[in-house]
Short mmCIF file of C-alpha atoms in Angstrom, two decimals:
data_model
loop_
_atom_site.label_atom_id
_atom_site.label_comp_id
_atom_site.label_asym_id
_atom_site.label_seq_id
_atom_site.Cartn_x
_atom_site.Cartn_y
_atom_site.Cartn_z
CA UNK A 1 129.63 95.73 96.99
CA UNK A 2 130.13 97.78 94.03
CA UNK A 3 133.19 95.95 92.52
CA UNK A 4 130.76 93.26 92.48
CA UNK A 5 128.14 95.45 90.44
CA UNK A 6 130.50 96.63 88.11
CA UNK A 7 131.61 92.96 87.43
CA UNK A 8 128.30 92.41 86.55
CA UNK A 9 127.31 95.79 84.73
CA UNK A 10 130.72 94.49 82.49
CA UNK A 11 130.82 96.79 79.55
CA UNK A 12 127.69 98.92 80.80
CA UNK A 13 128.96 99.62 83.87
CA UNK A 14 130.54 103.14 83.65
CA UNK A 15 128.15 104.66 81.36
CA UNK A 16 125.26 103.18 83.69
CA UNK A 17 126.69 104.24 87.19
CA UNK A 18 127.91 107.59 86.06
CA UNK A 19 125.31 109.09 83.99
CA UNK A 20 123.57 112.45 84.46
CA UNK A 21 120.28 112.68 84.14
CA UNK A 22 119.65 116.41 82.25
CA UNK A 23 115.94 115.90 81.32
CA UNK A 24 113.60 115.71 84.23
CA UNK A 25 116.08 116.55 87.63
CA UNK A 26 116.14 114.33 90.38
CA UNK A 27 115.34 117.61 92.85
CA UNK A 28 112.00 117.53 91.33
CA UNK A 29 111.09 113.68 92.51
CA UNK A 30 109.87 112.54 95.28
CA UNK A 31 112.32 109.78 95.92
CA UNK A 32 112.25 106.55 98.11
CA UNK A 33 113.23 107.13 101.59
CA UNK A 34 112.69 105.46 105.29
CA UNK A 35 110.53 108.82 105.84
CA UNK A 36 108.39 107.88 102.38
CA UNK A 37 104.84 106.57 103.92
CA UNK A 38 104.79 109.91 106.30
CA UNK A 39 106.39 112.47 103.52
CA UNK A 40 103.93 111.29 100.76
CA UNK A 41 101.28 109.23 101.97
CA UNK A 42 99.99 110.49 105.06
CA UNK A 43 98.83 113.33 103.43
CA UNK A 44 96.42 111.54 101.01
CA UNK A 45 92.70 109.74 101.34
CA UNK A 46 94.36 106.42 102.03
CA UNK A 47 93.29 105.42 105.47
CA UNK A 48 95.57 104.47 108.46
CA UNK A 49 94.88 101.14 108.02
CA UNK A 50 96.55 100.98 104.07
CA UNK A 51 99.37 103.38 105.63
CA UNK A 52 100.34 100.60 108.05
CA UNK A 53 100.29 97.75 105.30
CA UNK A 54 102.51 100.14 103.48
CA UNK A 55 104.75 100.68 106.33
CA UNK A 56 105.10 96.76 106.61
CA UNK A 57 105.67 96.56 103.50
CA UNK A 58 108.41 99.16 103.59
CA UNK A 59 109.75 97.53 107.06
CA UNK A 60 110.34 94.06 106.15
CA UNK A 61 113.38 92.25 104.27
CA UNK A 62 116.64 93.26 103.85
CA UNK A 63 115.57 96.33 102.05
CA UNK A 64 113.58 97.48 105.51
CA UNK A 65 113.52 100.99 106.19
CA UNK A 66 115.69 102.07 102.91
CA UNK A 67 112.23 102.87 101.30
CA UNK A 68 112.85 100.58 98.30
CA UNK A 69 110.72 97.01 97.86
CA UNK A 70 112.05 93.65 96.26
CA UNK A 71 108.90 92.01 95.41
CA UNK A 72 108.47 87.85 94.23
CA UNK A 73 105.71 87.62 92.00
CA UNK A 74 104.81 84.62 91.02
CA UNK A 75 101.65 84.15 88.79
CA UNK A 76 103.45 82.73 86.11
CA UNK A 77 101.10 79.77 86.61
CA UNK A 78 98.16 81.44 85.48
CA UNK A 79 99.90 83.91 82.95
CA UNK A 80 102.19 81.93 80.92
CA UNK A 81 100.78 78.55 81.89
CA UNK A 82 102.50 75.79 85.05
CA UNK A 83 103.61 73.94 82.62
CA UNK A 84 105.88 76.46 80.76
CA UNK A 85 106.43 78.17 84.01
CA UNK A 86 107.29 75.41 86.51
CA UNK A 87 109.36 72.78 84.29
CA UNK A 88 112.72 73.99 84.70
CA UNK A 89 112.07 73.66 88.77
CA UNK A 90 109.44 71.65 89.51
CA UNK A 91 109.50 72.25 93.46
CA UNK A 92 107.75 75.52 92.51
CA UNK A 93 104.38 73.15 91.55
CA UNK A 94 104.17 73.65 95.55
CA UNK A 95 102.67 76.77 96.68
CA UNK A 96 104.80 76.66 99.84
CA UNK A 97 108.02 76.90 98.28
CA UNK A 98 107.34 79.96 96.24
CA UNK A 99 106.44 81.64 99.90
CA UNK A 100 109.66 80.14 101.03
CA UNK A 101 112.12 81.58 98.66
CA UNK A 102 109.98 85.51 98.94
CA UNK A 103 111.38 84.75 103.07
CA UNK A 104 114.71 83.05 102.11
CA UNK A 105 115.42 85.75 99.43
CA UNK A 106 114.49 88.73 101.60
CA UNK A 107 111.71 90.29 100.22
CA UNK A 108 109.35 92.91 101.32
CA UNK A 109 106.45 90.93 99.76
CA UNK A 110 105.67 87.59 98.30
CA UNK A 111 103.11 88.66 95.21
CA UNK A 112 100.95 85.38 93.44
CA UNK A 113 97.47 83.71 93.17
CA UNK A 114 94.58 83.89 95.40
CA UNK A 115 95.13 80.06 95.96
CA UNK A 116 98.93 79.90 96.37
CA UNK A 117 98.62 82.43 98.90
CA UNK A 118 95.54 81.22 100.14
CA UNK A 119 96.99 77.95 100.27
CA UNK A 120 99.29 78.95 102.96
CA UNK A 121 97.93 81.42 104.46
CA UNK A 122 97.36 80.58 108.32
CA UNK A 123 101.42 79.58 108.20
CA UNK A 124 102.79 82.59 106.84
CA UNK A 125 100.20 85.29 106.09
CA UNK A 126 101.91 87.61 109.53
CA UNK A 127 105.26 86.83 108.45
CA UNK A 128 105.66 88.10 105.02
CA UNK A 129 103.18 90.79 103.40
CA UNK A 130 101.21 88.85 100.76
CA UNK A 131 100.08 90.79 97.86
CA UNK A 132 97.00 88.73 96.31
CA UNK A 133 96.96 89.22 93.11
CA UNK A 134 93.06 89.49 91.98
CA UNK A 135 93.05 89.13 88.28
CA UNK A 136 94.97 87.11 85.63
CA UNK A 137 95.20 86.22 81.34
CA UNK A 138 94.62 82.32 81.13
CA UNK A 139 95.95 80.57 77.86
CA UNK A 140 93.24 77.88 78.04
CA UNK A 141 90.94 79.37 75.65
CA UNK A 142 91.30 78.29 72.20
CA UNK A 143 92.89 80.59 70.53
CA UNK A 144 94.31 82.36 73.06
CA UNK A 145 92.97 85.44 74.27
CA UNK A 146 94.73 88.60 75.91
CA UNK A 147 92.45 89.72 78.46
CA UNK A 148 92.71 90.29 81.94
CA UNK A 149 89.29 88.58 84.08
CA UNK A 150 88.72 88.75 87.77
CA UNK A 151 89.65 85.50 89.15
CA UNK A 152 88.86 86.84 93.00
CA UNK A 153 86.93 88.85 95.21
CA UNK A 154 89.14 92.20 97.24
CA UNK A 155 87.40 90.19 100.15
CA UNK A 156 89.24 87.36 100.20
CA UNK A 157 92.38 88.84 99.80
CA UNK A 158 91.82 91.10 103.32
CA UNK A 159 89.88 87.63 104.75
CA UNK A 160 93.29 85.60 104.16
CA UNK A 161 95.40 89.03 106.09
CA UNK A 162 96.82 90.29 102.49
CA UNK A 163 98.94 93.73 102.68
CA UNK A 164 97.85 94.13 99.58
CA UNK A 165 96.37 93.28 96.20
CA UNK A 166 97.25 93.62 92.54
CA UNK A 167 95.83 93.47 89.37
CA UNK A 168 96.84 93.88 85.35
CA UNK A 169 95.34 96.09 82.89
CA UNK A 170 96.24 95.81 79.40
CA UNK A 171 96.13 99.29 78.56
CA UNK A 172 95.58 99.90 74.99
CA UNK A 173 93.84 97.11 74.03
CA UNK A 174 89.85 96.29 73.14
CA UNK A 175 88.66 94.81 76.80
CA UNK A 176 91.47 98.08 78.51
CA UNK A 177 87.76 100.48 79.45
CA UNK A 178 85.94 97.04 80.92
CA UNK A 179 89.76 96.74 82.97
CA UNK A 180 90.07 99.59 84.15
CA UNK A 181 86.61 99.99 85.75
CA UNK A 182 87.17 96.30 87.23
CA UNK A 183 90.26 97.44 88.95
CA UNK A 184 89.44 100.61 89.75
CA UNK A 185 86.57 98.76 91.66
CA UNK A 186 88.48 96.88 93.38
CA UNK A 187 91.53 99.14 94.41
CA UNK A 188 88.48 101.66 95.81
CA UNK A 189 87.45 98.34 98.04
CA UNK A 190 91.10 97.38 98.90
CA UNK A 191 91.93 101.04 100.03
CA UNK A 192 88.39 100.68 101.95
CA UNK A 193 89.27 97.88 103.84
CA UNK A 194 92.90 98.86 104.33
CA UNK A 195 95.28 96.82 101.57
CA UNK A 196 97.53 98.74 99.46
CA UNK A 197 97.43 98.53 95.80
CA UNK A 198 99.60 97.46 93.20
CA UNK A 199 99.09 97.82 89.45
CA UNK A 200 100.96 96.06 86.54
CA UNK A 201 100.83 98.89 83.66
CA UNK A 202 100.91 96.63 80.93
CA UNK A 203 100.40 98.07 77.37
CA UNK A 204 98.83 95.23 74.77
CA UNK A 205 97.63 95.93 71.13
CA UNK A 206 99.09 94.01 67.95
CA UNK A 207 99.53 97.73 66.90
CA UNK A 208 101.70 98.45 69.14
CA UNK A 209 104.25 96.38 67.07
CA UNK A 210 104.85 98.66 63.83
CA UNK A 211 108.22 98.31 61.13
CA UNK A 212 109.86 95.60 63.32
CA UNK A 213 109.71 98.29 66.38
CA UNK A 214 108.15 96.70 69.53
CA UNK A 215 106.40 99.71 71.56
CA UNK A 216 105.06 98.25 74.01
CA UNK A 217 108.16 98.73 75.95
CA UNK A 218 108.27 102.11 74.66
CA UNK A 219 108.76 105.24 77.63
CA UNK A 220 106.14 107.24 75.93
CA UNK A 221 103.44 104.23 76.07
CA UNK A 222 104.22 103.08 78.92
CA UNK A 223 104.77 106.30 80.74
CA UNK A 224 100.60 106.87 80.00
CA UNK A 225 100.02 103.20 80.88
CA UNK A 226 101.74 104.54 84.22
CA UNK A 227 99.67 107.60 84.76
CA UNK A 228 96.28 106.22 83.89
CA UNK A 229 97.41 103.32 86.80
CA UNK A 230 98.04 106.35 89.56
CA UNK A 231 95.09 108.14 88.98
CA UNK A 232 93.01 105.11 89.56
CA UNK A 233 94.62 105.55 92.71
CA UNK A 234 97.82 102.11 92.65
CA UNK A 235 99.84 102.96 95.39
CA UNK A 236 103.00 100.78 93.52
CA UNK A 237 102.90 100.77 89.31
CA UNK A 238 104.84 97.91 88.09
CA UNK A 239 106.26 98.43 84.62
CA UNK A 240 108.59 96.71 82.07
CA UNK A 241 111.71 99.00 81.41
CA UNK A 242 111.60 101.13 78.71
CA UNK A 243 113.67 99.44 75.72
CA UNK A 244 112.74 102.22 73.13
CA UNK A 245 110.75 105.22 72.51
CA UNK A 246 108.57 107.26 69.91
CA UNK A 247 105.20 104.72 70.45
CA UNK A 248 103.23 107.92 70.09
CA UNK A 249 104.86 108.91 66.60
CA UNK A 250 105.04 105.70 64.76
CA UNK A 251 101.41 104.96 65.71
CA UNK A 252 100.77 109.03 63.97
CA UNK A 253 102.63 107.54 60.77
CA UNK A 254 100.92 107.35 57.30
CA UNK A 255 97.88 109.68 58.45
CA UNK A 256 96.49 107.65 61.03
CA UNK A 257 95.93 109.68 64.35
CA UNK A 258 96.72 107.92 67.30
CA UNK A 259 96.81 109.49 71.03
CA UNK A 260 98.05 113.16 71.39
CA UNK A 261 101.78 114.34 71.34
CA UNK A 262 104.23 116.77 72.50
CA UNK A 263 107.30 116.87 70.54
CA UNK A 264 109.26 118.40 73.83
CA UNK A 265 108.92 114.80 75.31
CA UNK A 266 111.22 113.67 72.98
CA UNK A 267 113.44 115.99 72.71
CA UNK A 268 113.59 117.80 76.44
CA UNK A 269 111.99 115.10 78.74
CA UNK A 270 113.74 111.70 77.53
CA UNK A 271 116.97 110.66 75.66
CA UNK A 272 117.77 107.36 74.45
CA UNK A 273 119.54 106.99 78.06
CA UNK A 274 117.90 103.61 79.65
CA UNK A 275 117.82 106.35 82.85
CA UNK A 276 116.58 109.08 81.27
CA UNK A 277 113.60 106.52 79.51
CA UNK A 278 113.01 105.24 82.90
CA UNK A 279 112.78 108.65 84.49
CA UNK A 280 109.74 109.46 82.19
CA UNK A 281 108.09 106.54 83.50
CA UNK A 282 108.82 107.77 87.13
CA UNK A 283 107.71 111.41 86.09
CA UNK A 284 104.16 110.01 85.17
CA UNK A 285 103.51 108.48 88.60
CA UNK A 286 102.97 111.76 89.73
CA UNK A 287 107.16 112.50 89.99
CA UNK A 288 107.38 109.53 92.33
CA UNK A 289 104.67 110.03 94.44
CA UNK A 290 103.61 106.24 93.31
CA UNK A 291 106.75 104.04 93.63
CA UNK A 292 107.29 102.47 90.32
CA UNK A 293 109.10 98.76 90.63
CA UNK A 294 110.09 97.13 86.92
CA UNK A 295 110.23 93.70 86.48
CA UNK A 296 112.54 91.13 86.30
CA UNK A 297 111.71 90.19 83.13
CA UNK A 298 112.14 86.56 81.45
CA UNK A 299 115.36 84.19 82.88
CA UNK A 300 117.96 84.06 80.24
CA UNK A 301 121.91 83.25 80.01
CA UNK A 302 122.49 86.53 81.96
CA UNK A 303 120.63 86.42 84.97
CA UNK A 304 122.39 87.96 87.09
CA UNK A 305 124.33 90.49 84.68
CA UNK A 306 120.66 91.50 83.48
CA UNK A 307 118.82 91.55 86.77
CA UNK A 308 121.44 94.60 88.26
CA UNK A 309 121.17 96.47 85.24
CA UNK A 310 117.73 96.54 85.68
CA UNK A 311 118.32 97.42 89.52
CA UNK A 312 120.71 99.85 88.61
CA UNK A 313 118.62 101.72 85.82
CA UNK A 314 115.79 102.17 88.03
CA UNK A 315 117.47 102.62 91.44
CA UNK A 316 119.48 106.24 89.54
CA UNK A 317 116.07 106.95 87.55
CA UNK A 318 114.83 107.47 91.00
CA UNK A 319 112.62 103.81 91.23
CA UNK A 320 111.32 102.44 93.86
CA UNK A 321 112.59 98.84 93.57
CA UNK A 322 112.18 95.12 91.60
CA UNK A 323 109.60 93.03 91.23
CA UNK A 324 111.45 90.05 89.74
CA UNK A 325 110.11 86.28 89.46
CA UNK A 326 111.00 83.93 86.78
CA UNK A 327 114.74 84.67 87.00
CA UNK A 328 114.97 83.68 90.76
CA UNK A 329 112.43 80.77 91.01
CA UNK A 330 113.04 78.90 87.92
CA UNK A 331 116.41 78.04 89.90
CA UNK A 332 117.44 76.03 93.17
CA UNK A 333 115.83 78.05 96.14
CA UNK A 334 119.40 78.64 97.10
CA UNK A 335 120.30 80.21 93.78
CA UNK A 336 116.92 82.04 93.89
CA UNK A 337 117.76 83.47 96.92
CA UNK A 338 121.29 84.73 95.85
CA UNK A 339 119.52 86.39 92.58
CA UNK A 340 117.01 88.18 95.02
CA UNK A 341 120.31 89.39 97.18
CA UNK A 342 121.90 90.17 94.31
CA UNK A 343 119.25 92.66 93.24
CA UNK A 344 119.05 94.30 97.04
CA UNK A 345 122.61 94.79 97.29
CA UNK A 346 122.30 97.75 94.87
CA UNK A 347 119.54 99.17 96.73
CA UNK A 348 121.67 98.91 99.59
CA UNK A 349 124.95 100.37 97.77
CA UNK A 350 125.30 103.84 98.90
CA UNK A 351 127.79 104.36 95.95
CA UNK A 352 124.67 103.51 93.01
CA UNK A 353 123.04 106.83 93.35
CA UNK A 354 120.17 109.10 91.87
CA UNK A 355 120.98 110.32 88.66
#
């Protein structure tokens, strides 16, 4: 299994599988584990209800009982229009199918709309956890807008037998106050009625993009986007990896004031190490306490190169897992499926290790 990683990793792959993180040290995470619902959770105000959604979660796939989660997500429909979306594989127009390759490809969860999921609910709802995903940015309005609107009620979700829901929040931008009182709403509800929750930590502002630099990948944005998500009370933050860094101090640039910074995050707490970048990220969900899963990202020439880099990055940053969609269903189920393997294998490689 990990000749097959390195093939993939190519040029990447020894600086990738034998860096040491010497920033924030893995002794002071809490890291996945079969043990992780009883070590962290059951010590919290979720009920026992969201601790056994989170245990089915955590118990189902081929990642069961490792403590890490490969999630489909698949609201692409929605976000970046059907159209767009669903062209290169137009199977995935039918809501079944995108259930069928989260079971064919082994995940822990199958994550989309209220009526995909809905759509199939009585079929499949107790086989696979469905994580209803409650609000969405639609690219119907002319000009397009980037705000995230309720598009369901926590209700139906539970109604349908969800595990769990999810929502966006553009942090950063204009309508990010309105957001995060809409989902912090509805995670209180969820946790109430026994879902888990999972946040996308999305940051969004046009400022954000400054001298060619885009920061909204950046680990010092992001990592905030991450911590206002956990203490809103996400059980799972979902994040883009960190590309850059320095968000903070470019938006501080020609005496504008932006945020507040600590120099010591740049220079003791990160490096430009992909790991180290990622780790920051982790250290803002509490040190792990909140599992953070990155995402797949868009599907490119690479697929499969790119997807286990990602795995690998966040698996030795001390992650949780991937959430990745378009580069497994905008494919043959079959090829889907192998992606989605592809990606568990190096949670399941013993030799890809904590950094």
């Amino acid at each position: 299994m990990i000749n097959q990683i390195e093939e993939y990793l190519g040029d990447d792959a020894k600086d990738l599988l034998t860096h040491e993180c010497k920033t924030i040290s893995k002794d002071r995470l809490h890291l996945p584990g079969s043990d992780f619902v009883d070590r962290i959770f059951a010590q919290t105000d979720r009920n026992q209800r969201v601790l056994n959604n989170l245990e089915w979660i955590l118990n189902t796939g081929r990642l069961a009982g490792t403590g890490y989660v490969s999630i489909l997500p698949v609201d692409q429909g929605i976000e970046h229009s059907a159209g767009a979306s669903f062209a290169k594989n137009p199977d995935y127009f039918d809501s079944e199918n995108i259930i069928k390759l989260a079971i064919e490809g082994g995940c822990n969860s199958v994550a989309s709309t209220l009526g995909v999921l809905g759509s199939n609910s009585r079929k499949y709802a107790h086989k696979i956890p469905f994580m209803v995903k409650v609000n969405h940015n639609q690219l119907l309005t002319y000009p397009n807008q980037a705000d995230q609107i309720m598009f369901s009620q926590v209700e139906q979700a539970f109604d349908m037998g969800a595990a769990a829901i999810g929502a966006t929040i553009y942090f950063g931008s204009p309508e990010s106050n309105r957001q995060i009182i809409e989902v912090s709403q509805a995670f209180y509800r969820a946790h109430e009625l026994g879902m888990a929750t999972v946040l996308w930590c999305y940051t969004r502002n046009d400022a954000f993009k400054k001298d060619g630099v885009d920061y909204h990948v950046s680990a010092d944005l992001t990592g905030q986007a991450n911590h206002l998500g956990v203490t809103i009370e996400a059980d799972i933050i979902k994040q883009k990896l960190p590309e850059n860094n320095g968000g903070y101090k470019a938006l501080n640039m020609g005496g504008s004031s932006y945020g507040k910074i600590d120099e010591r995050v740049y220079t003791e707490l990160t490096s430009d190490n992909p790991i180290d970048l990622t780790r920051y990220q982790i250290a803002n969900c509490y040190m792990g306490r909140q599992g953070l899963i990155n995402s797949g990202g868009a599907s490119g020439a690479n697929d499969f190169g790119d997807a286990v880099k990602t795995a690998v990055i966040n698996k030795r940053a001390g992650g949780m897992g991937l959430i990745s969609g378009r580069k497994a269903f905008q494919r043959p189920i079959d090829e889907g499926a192998k992606l989605l393997h592809t990606i568990q294998d190096v949670y399941l490689c013993d030799e890809v290790t904590v950094a």
